């Protein structure tokens, strides 16, 4: 009757080695009927759950132990079974009625997070207003917009109008209000003391269905969605972590943006100050994360039509940075906030055409208020991780008043190849792109149009956006331009010396050298890079940066560094470039006051393969 046995802890065959105890005979096992065939590991796990769902009956076993009764299963086994609950609902329902222990384990697993939307708030409150609140750990909130009605055949064009943008702002504001009122109701029902700092809150950007066969423009709308009147939101005490991220994986390619599935619908871009306004309403907030990128594959496509539709217009980009800085100046963040991880430019280096002039994101101000605002935000933190367009004001103010970071222990900053003013930090090996003039001034022409225009009409008849994407491959900036880069490095060194609790710090960027389609004379240089790169699979992709670790700490970079080192350690992943005496002296002051002057320098160029850095620094601490 029974063909074989499987272990309900590790799901292996009873006749094979058990990864849990090294002896399946001592594990709890179940017998599988001989007429059931097993094709792969997932099926074994699924069958395990199915067999254990037999209501309150003993499960036959041919192992050394006696037959296993359902009510004698250990909690470890029950929790392991419950951990596989990505199967159909009827399987979960069977487990719920097996025993009280199974019910608790299943509910602990399935009720740990809730996907909240405007239409299911009553279900949420009904589910968690009683004893089940002890299981809730995370709320994930999705807002939606009505299906796009854009049509490129409209006489007035299919671009969004001011009334469309205001409608989206109002819809988003209304839905965020529903989120806050729902969580506030839950706190009032359960009690502030029991709810304090209990939950993680993830907010996904609004999604909407777009038929890109009728309109390409609305697949990548660069106007940001704003939160109106944030001061009217109630204070919440239940949130300890606030995260902004995309819901699932999304790409501009394909024709599925009109799908009923939210994961395929088009996400909107959020105004950066939204995170500050919402964070200011969370009195127990400890962690703030932002993982929303603004770069799509087609933004630097070799096809002009795709780039026209998918570009991130400079005007809205500049404005959202300035809005963020205004929010930092105008609101008070909770003193409990200690950990910040903000990734504004994931994938930026992959879609960058390094021959293009960059926009000046600073004007009309005289300094980058965005970098300055982040510096002000960081003063109370313990950990800070950033991926941004930044300059020296991120670390040091323009008024030269020495800042202070008394609690900062871990610092990781990955900067783009160019500064907020549009000047480049790097040039080509033979001086290509060495001009340090600021970028172009942003005018009304650098905002997404709202009316029909000749350019749209031209591309509407030619493009097939989303079918095949070929990128311009002009990555050649790998040599520092000291006039622009040194101020950033110096301010980093001065700031890090003002961090008495600092354990690890990294300042880096990712460089790529792949200019074959632009500079044919670099073919020989590519071979040289491959030799310098050693065995690195992506020899044209490398990290560039400087890292620090206090005594006893280590940053494992290509075998360099010492564990439990009694001295401070510095890593120079700068290829063949060397800092001048002034910069080197400032870098070596980091941690010197707290840990002494003894220091060890690790130079990538001394390791035989100076460019074999891979992607170590940019992966965080």
PDB file of C-alpha atoms in Angstrom, residues 248-421:
ATOM      1  CA  UNK A 248       6.774  42.875  -7.864  1.00  0.00           C
ATOM      2  CA  UNK A 249       8.839  43.107 -11.021  1.00  0.00           C
ATOM      3  CA  UNK A 250       7.855  45.580 -13.722  1.00  0.00           C
ATOM      4  CA  UNK A 251       9.239  46.438 -17.142  1.00  0.00           C
ATOM      5  CA  UNK A 252       8.236  48.835 -19.886  1.00  0.00           C
ATOM      6  CA  UNK A 253       8.584  46.058 -22.467  1.00  0.00           C
ATOM      7  CA  UNK A 254       5.596  44.107 -23.728  1.00  0.00           C
ATOM      8  CA  UNK A 255       1.929  44.932 -24.215  1.00  0.00           C
ATOM      9  CA  UNK A 256       0.510  43.694 -20.907  1.00  0.00           C
ATOM     10  CA  UNK A 257       0.118  47.028 -19.093  1.00  0.00           C
ATOM     11  CA  UNK A 258      -3.669  46.814 -19.415  1.00  0.00           C
ATOM     12  CA  UNK A 259      -3.686  43.567 -17.437  1.00  0.00           C
ATOM     13  CA  UNK A 260      -6.005  43.045 -14.481  1.00  0.00           C
ATOM     14  CA  UNK A 261      -2.945  42.049 -12.445  1.00  0.00           C
ATOM     15  CA  UNK A 262      -1.466  44.979 -10.524  1.00  0.00           C
ATOM     16  CA  UNK A 263       2.038  43.603 -11.046  1.00  0.00           C
ATOM     17  CA  UNK A 264       1.800  44.330 -14.785  1.00  0.00           C
ATOM     18  CA  UNK A 265       0.091  47.692 -14.577  1.00  0.00           C
ATOM     19  CA  UNK A 266       2.045  50.933 -14.885  1.00  0.00           C
ATOM     20  CA  UNK A 267       3.436  52.420 -11.634  1.00  0.00           C
ATOM     21  CA  UNK A 268       3.402  56.168 -11.081  1.00  0.00           C
ATOM     22  CA  UNK A 269       6.386  58.145  -9.837  1.00  0.00           C
ATOM     23  CA  UNK A 270       6.053  59.545  -6.328  1.00  0.00           C
ATOM     24  CA  UNK A 271       7.208  62.948  -5.170  1.00  0.00           C
ATOM     25  CA  UNK A 272      10.232  62.417  -2.920  1.00  0.00           C
ATOM     26  CA  UNK A 273       8.867  64.549  -0.104  1.00  0.00           C
ATOM     27  CA  UNK A 274       6.063  62.021   0.408  1.00  0.00           C
ATOM     28  CA  UNK A 275       8.411  59.820   2.407  1.00  0.00           C
ATOM     29  CA  UNK A 276       9.285  62.701   4.735  1.00  0.00           C
ATOM     30  CA  UNK A 277       5.681  63.822   5.213  1.00  0.00           C
ATOM     31  CA  UNK A 278       4.533  60.286   6.032  1.00  0.00           C
ATOM     32  CA  UNK A 279       7.552  59.515   8.216  1.00  0.00           C
ATOM     33  CA  UNK A 280       6.827  62.619  10.299  1.00  0.00           C
ATOM     34  CA  UNK A 281       3.460  61.065  11.246  1.00  0.00           C
ATOM     35  CA  UNK A 282       4.970  57.858  12.646  1.00  0.00           C
ATOM     36  CA  UNK A 283       5.999  58.543  16.234  1.00  0.00           C
ATOM     37  CA  UNK A 284       7.793  55.188  16.767  1.00  0.00           C
ATOM     38  CA  UNK A 285       9.522  55.010  13.394  1.00  0.00           C
ATOM     39  CA  UNK A 286      12.991  53.429  13.511  1.00  0.00           C
ATOM     40  CA  UNK A 287      13.740  52.545   9.865  1.00  0.00           C
ATOM     41  CA  UNK A 288      13.052  54.395   6.618  1.00  0.00           C
ATOM     42  CA  UNK A 289      13.653  52.734   3.235  1.00  0.00           C
ATOM     43  CA  UNK A 290      13.131  53.930  -0.331  1.00  0.00           C
ATOM     44  CA  UNK A 291      13.664  51.483  -3.216  1.00  0.00           C
ATOM     45  CA  UNK A 292      11.954  53.194  -6.144  1.00  0.00           C
ATOM     46  CA  UNK A 293      13.985  53.648  -9.312  1.00  0.00           C
ATOM     47  CA  UNK A 294      13.233  56.126 -12.082  1.00  0.00           C
ATOM     48  CA  UNK A 295      15.239  54.443 -14.845  1.00  0.00           C
ATOM     49  CA  UNK A 296      13.663  52.192 -17.459  1.00  0.00           C
ATOM     50  CA  UNK A 297      15.409  50.153 -20.148  1.00  0.00           C
ATOM     51  CA  UNK A 298      14.277  52.344 -23.037  1.00  0.00           C
ATOM     52  CA  UNK A 299      15.515  55.624 -21.527  1.00  0.00           C
ATOM     53  CA  UNK A 300      18.814  55.264 -23.381  1.00  0.00           C
ATOM     54  CA  UNK A 301      17.638  53.102 -26.228  1.00  0.00           C
ATOM     55  CA  UNK A 302      19.433  53.445 -29.537  1.00  0.00           C
ATOM     56  CA  UNK A 303      16.012  54.176 -30.994  1.00  0.00           C
ATOM     57  CA  UNK A 304      15.088  57.825 -30.700  1.00  0.00           C
ATOM     58  CA  UNK A 305      11.372  57.106 -30.457  1.00  0.00           C
ATOM     59  CA  UNK A 306      11.768  54.876 -27.409  1.00  0.00           C
ATOM     60  CA  UNK A 307      13.960  57.444 -25.710  1.00  0.00           C
ATOM     61  CA  UNK A 308      11.414  60.142 -26.486  1.00  0.00           C
ATOM     62  CA  UNK A 309       8.608  58.241 -24.777  1.00  0.00           C
ATOM     63  CA  UNK A 310      10.540  56.852 -21.807  1.00  0.00           C
ATOM     64  CA  UNK A 311      12.781  59.753 -20.802  1.00  0.00           C
ATOM     65  CA  UNK A 312      12.707  61.154 -17.278  1.00  0.00           C
ATOM     66  CA  UNK A 313      12.144  64.824 -17.984  1.00  0.00           C
ATOM     67  CA  UNK A 314      14.631  67.023 -16.154  1.00  0.00           C
ATOM     68  CA  UNK A 315      12.068  69.531 -14.850  1.00  0.00           C
ATOM     69  CA  UNK A 316      10.018  67.148 -12.663  1.00  0.00           C
ATOM     70  CA  UNK A 317      13.253  65.456 -11.557  1.00  0.00           C
ATOM     71  CA  UNK A 318      14.722  68.755 -10.342  1.00  0.00           C
ATOM     72  CA  UNK A 319      11.471  69.826  -8.688  1.00  0.00           C
ATOM     73  CA  UNK A 320      11.046  66.647  -6.644  1.00  0.00           C
ATOM     74  CA  UNK A 321      14.577  67.020  -5.255  1.00  0.00           C
ATOM     75  CA  UNK A 322      13.781  70.580  -4.196  1.00  0.00           C
ATOM     76  CA  UNK A 323      10.462  69.467  -2.676  1.00  0.00           C
ATOM     77  CA  UNK A 324      12.329  66.893  -0.600  1.00  0.00           C
ATOM     78  CA  UNK A 325      14.671  69.576   0.740  1.00  0.00           C
ATOM     79  CA  UNK A 326      11.718  71.806   1.638  1.00  0.00           C
ATOM     80  CA  UNK A 327      10.136  68.944   3.566  1.00  0.00           C
ATOM     81  CA  UNK A 328      13.312  68.410   5.599  1.00  0.00           C
ATOM     82  CA  UNK A 329      13.261  72.094   6.545  1.00  0.00           C
ATOM     83  CA  UNK A 330       9.561  72.237   7.392  1.00  0.00           C
ATOM     84  CA  UNK A 331       8.697  69.025   9.272  1.00  0.00           C
ATOM     85  CA  UNK A 332      10.094  67.292  12.340  1.00  0.00           C
ATOM     86  CA  UNK A 333      11.013  63.644  12.031  1.00  0.00           C
ATOM     87  CA  UNK A 334      10.617  61.333  15.044  1.00  0.00           C
ATOM     88  CA  UNK A 335      13.663  61.084  17.292  1.00  0.00           C
ATOM     89  CA  UNK A 336      13.308  57.287  17.177  1.00  0.00           C
ATOM     90  CA  UNK A 337      14.434  57.207  13.510  1.00  0.00           C
ATOM     91  CA  UNK A 338      17.907  55.606  13.476  1.00  0.00           C
ATOM     92  CA  UNK A 339      18.276  53.692  10.202  1.00  0.00           C
ATOM     93  CA  UNK A 340      17.851  55.116   6.692  1.00  0.00           C
ATOM     94  CA  UNK A 341      18.356  53.267   3.391  1.00  0.00           C
ATOM     95  CA  UNK A 342      17.495  55.352   0.312  1.00  0.00           C
ATOM     96  CA  UNK A 343      18.102  54.061  -3.213  1.00  0.00           C
ATOM     97  CA  UNK A 344      17.099  56.756  -5.687  1.00  0.00           C
ATOM     98  CA  UNK A 345      19.045  55.536  -8.705  1.00  0.00           C
ATOM     99  CA  UNK A 346      19.122  51.755  -8.902  1.00  0.00           C
ATOM    100  CA  UNK A 347      20.299  50.850 -12.387  1.00  0.00           C
ATOM    101  CA  UNK A 348      21.369  54.387 -13.250  1.00  0.00           C
ATOM    102  CA  UNK A 349      24.816  53.265 -14.416  1.00  0.00           C
ATOM    103  CA  UNK A 350      23.248  50.706 -16.770  1.00  0.00           C
ATOM    104  CA  UNK A 351      21.204  53.257 -18.720  1.00  0.00           C
ATOM    105  CA  UNK A 352      23.608  56.193 -18.819  1.00  0.00           C
ATOM    106  CA  UNK A 353      24.813  57.706 -22.076  1.00  0.00           C
ATOM    107  CA  UNK A 354      28.038  59.319 -20.899  1.00  0.00           C
ATOM    108  CA  UNK A 355      28.348  61.525 -23.980  1.00  0.00           C
ATOM    109  CA  UNK A 356      25.202  63.444 -23.109  1.00  0.00           C
ATOM    110  CA  UNK A 357      25.164  66.740 -21.225  1.00  0.00           C
ATOM    111  CA  UNK A 358      23.454  66.345 -17.862  1.00  0.00           C
ATOM    112  CA  UNK A 359      20.872  68.775 -16.431  1.00  0.00           C
ATOM    113  CA  UNK A 360      21.746  71.242 -13.692  1.00  0.00           C
ATOM    114  CA  UNK A 361      19.556  70.089 -10.792  1.00  0.00           C
ATOM    115  CA  UNK A 362      20.845  72.807  -8.436  1.00  0.00           C
ATOM    116  CA  UNK A 363      19.628  76.024 -10.059  1.00  0.00           C
ATOM    117  CA  UNK A 364      18.096  78.413  -9.196  1.00  0.00           C
ATOM    118  CA  UNK A 365      19.742  77.774  -5.822  1.00  0.00           C
ATOM    119  CA  UNK A 366      23.450  78.293  -5.210  1.00  0.00           C
ATOM    120  CA  UNK A 367      23.973  74.884  -3.604  1.00  0.00           C
ATOM    121  CA  UNK A 368      22.365  71.453  -3.837  1.00  0.00           C
ATOM    122  CA  UNK A 369      19.545  71.610  -1.315  1.00  0.00           C
ATOM    123  CA  UNK A 370      18.852  67.893  -1.787  1.00  0.00           C
ATOM    124  CA  UNK A 371      22.342  66.826  -0.655  1.00  0.00           C
ATOM    125  CA  UNK A 372      22.196  69.361   2.160  1.00  0.00           C
ATOM    126  CA  UNK A 373      18.806  68.047   3.293  1.00  0.00           C
ATOM    127  CA  UNK A 374      20.107  64.490   3.447  1.00  0.00           C
ATOM    128  CA  UNK A 375      23.014  65.684   5.592  1.00  0.00           C
ATOM    129  CA  UNK A 376      20.569  67.258   8.028  1.00  0.00           C
ATOM    130  CA  UNK A 377      18.520  64.056   8.050  1.00  0.00           C
ATOM    131  CA  UNK A 378      21.586  61.953   8.857  1.00  0.00           C
ATOM    132  CA  UNK A 379      22.644  63.811  12.003  1.00  0.00           C
ATOM    133  CA  UNK A 380      20.652  61.562  14.371  1.00  0.00           C
ATOM    134  CA  UNK A 381      21.146  58.235  12.583  1.00  0.00           C
ATOM    135  CA  UNK A 382      22.995  55.030  13.449  1.00  0.00           C
ATOM    136  CA  UNK A 383      23.141  53.630   9.899  1.00  0.00           C
ATOM    137  CA  UNK A 384      22.893  55.460   6.575  1.00  0.00           C
ATOM    138  CA  UNK A 385      22.923  53.915   3.101  1.00  0.00           C
ATOM    139  CA  UNK A 386      22.422  56.064  -0.011  1.00  0.00           C
ATOM    140  CA  UNK A 387      22.514  55.710  -3.776  1.00  0.00           C
ATOM    141  CA  UNK A 388      22.161  59.229  -5.128  1.00  0.00           C
ATOM    142  CA  UNK A 389      23.250  62.140  -7.271  1.00  0.00           C
ATOM    143  CA  UNK A 390      25.206  64.126  -4.685  1.00  0.00           C
ATOM    144  CA  UNK A 391      27.996  66.617  -4.163  1.00  0.00           C
ATOM    145  CA  UNK A 392      30.164  67.711  -1.228  1.00  0.00           C
ATOM    146  CA  UNK A 393      27.274  69.368   0.622  1.00  0.00           C
ATOM    147  CA  UNK A 394      26.037  65.865   1.447  1.00  0.00           C
ATOM    148  CA  UNK A 395      28.853  65.705   3.997  1.00  0.00           C
ATOM    149  CA  UNK A 396      29.863  69.293   4.734  1.00  0.00           C
ATOM    150  CA  UNK A 397      27.781  72.500   4.842  1.00  0.00           C
ATOM    151  CA  UNK A 398      28.592  75.515   2.720  1.00  0.00           C
ATOM    152  CA  UNK A 399      28.851  77.751   5.801  1.00  0.00           C
ATOM    153  CA  UNK A 400      31.761  75.622   7.105  1.00  0.00           C
ATOM    154  CA  UNK A 401      30.116  75.091  10.500  1.00  0.00           C
ATOM    155  CA  UNK A 402      31.394  71.683  11.573  1.00  0.00           C
ATOM    156  CA  UNK A 403      28.532  69.163  11.627  1.00  0.00           C
ATOM    157  CA  UNK A 404      28.324  66.287  14.070  1.00  0.00           C
ATOM    158  CA  UNK A 405      27.140  62.701  13.808  1.00  0.00           C
ATOM    159  CA  UNK A 406      27.441  61.378  17.389  1.00  0.00           C
ATOM    160  CA  UNK A 407      25.695  58.033  16.774  1.00  0.00           C
ATOM    161  CA  UNK A 408      26.479  57.087  13.172  1.00  0.00           C
ATOM    162  CA  UNK A 409      28.110  53.642  13.016  1.00  0.00           C
ATOM    163  CA  UNK A 410      27.675  52.505   9.415  1.00  0.00           C
ATOM    164  CA  UNK A 411      27.859  54.765   6.367  1.00  0.00           C
ATOM    165  CA  UNK A 412      27.517  53.624   2.760  1.00  0.00           C
ATOM    166  CA  UNK A 413      27.172  56.147  -0.074  1.00  0.00           C
ATOM    167  CA  UNK A 414      27.128  55.193  -3.750  1.00  0.00           C
ATOM    168  CA  UNK A 415      27.210  58.270  -5.955  1.00  0.00           C
ATOM    169  CA  UNK A 416      26.516  58.620  -9.663  1.00  0.00           C
ATOM    170  CA  UNK A 417      29.184  59.578 -12.193  1.00  0.00           C
ATOM    171  CA  UNK A 418      28.056  63.199 -12.278  1.00  0.00           C
ATOM    172  CA  UNK A 419      27.202  65.863  -9.707  1.00  0.00           C
ATOM    173  CA  UNK A 420      23.841  67.610  -9.148  1.00  0.00           C
ATOM    174  CA  UNK A 421      25.123  70.608 -11.112  1.00  0.00           C
TER     175      UNK A 421
END
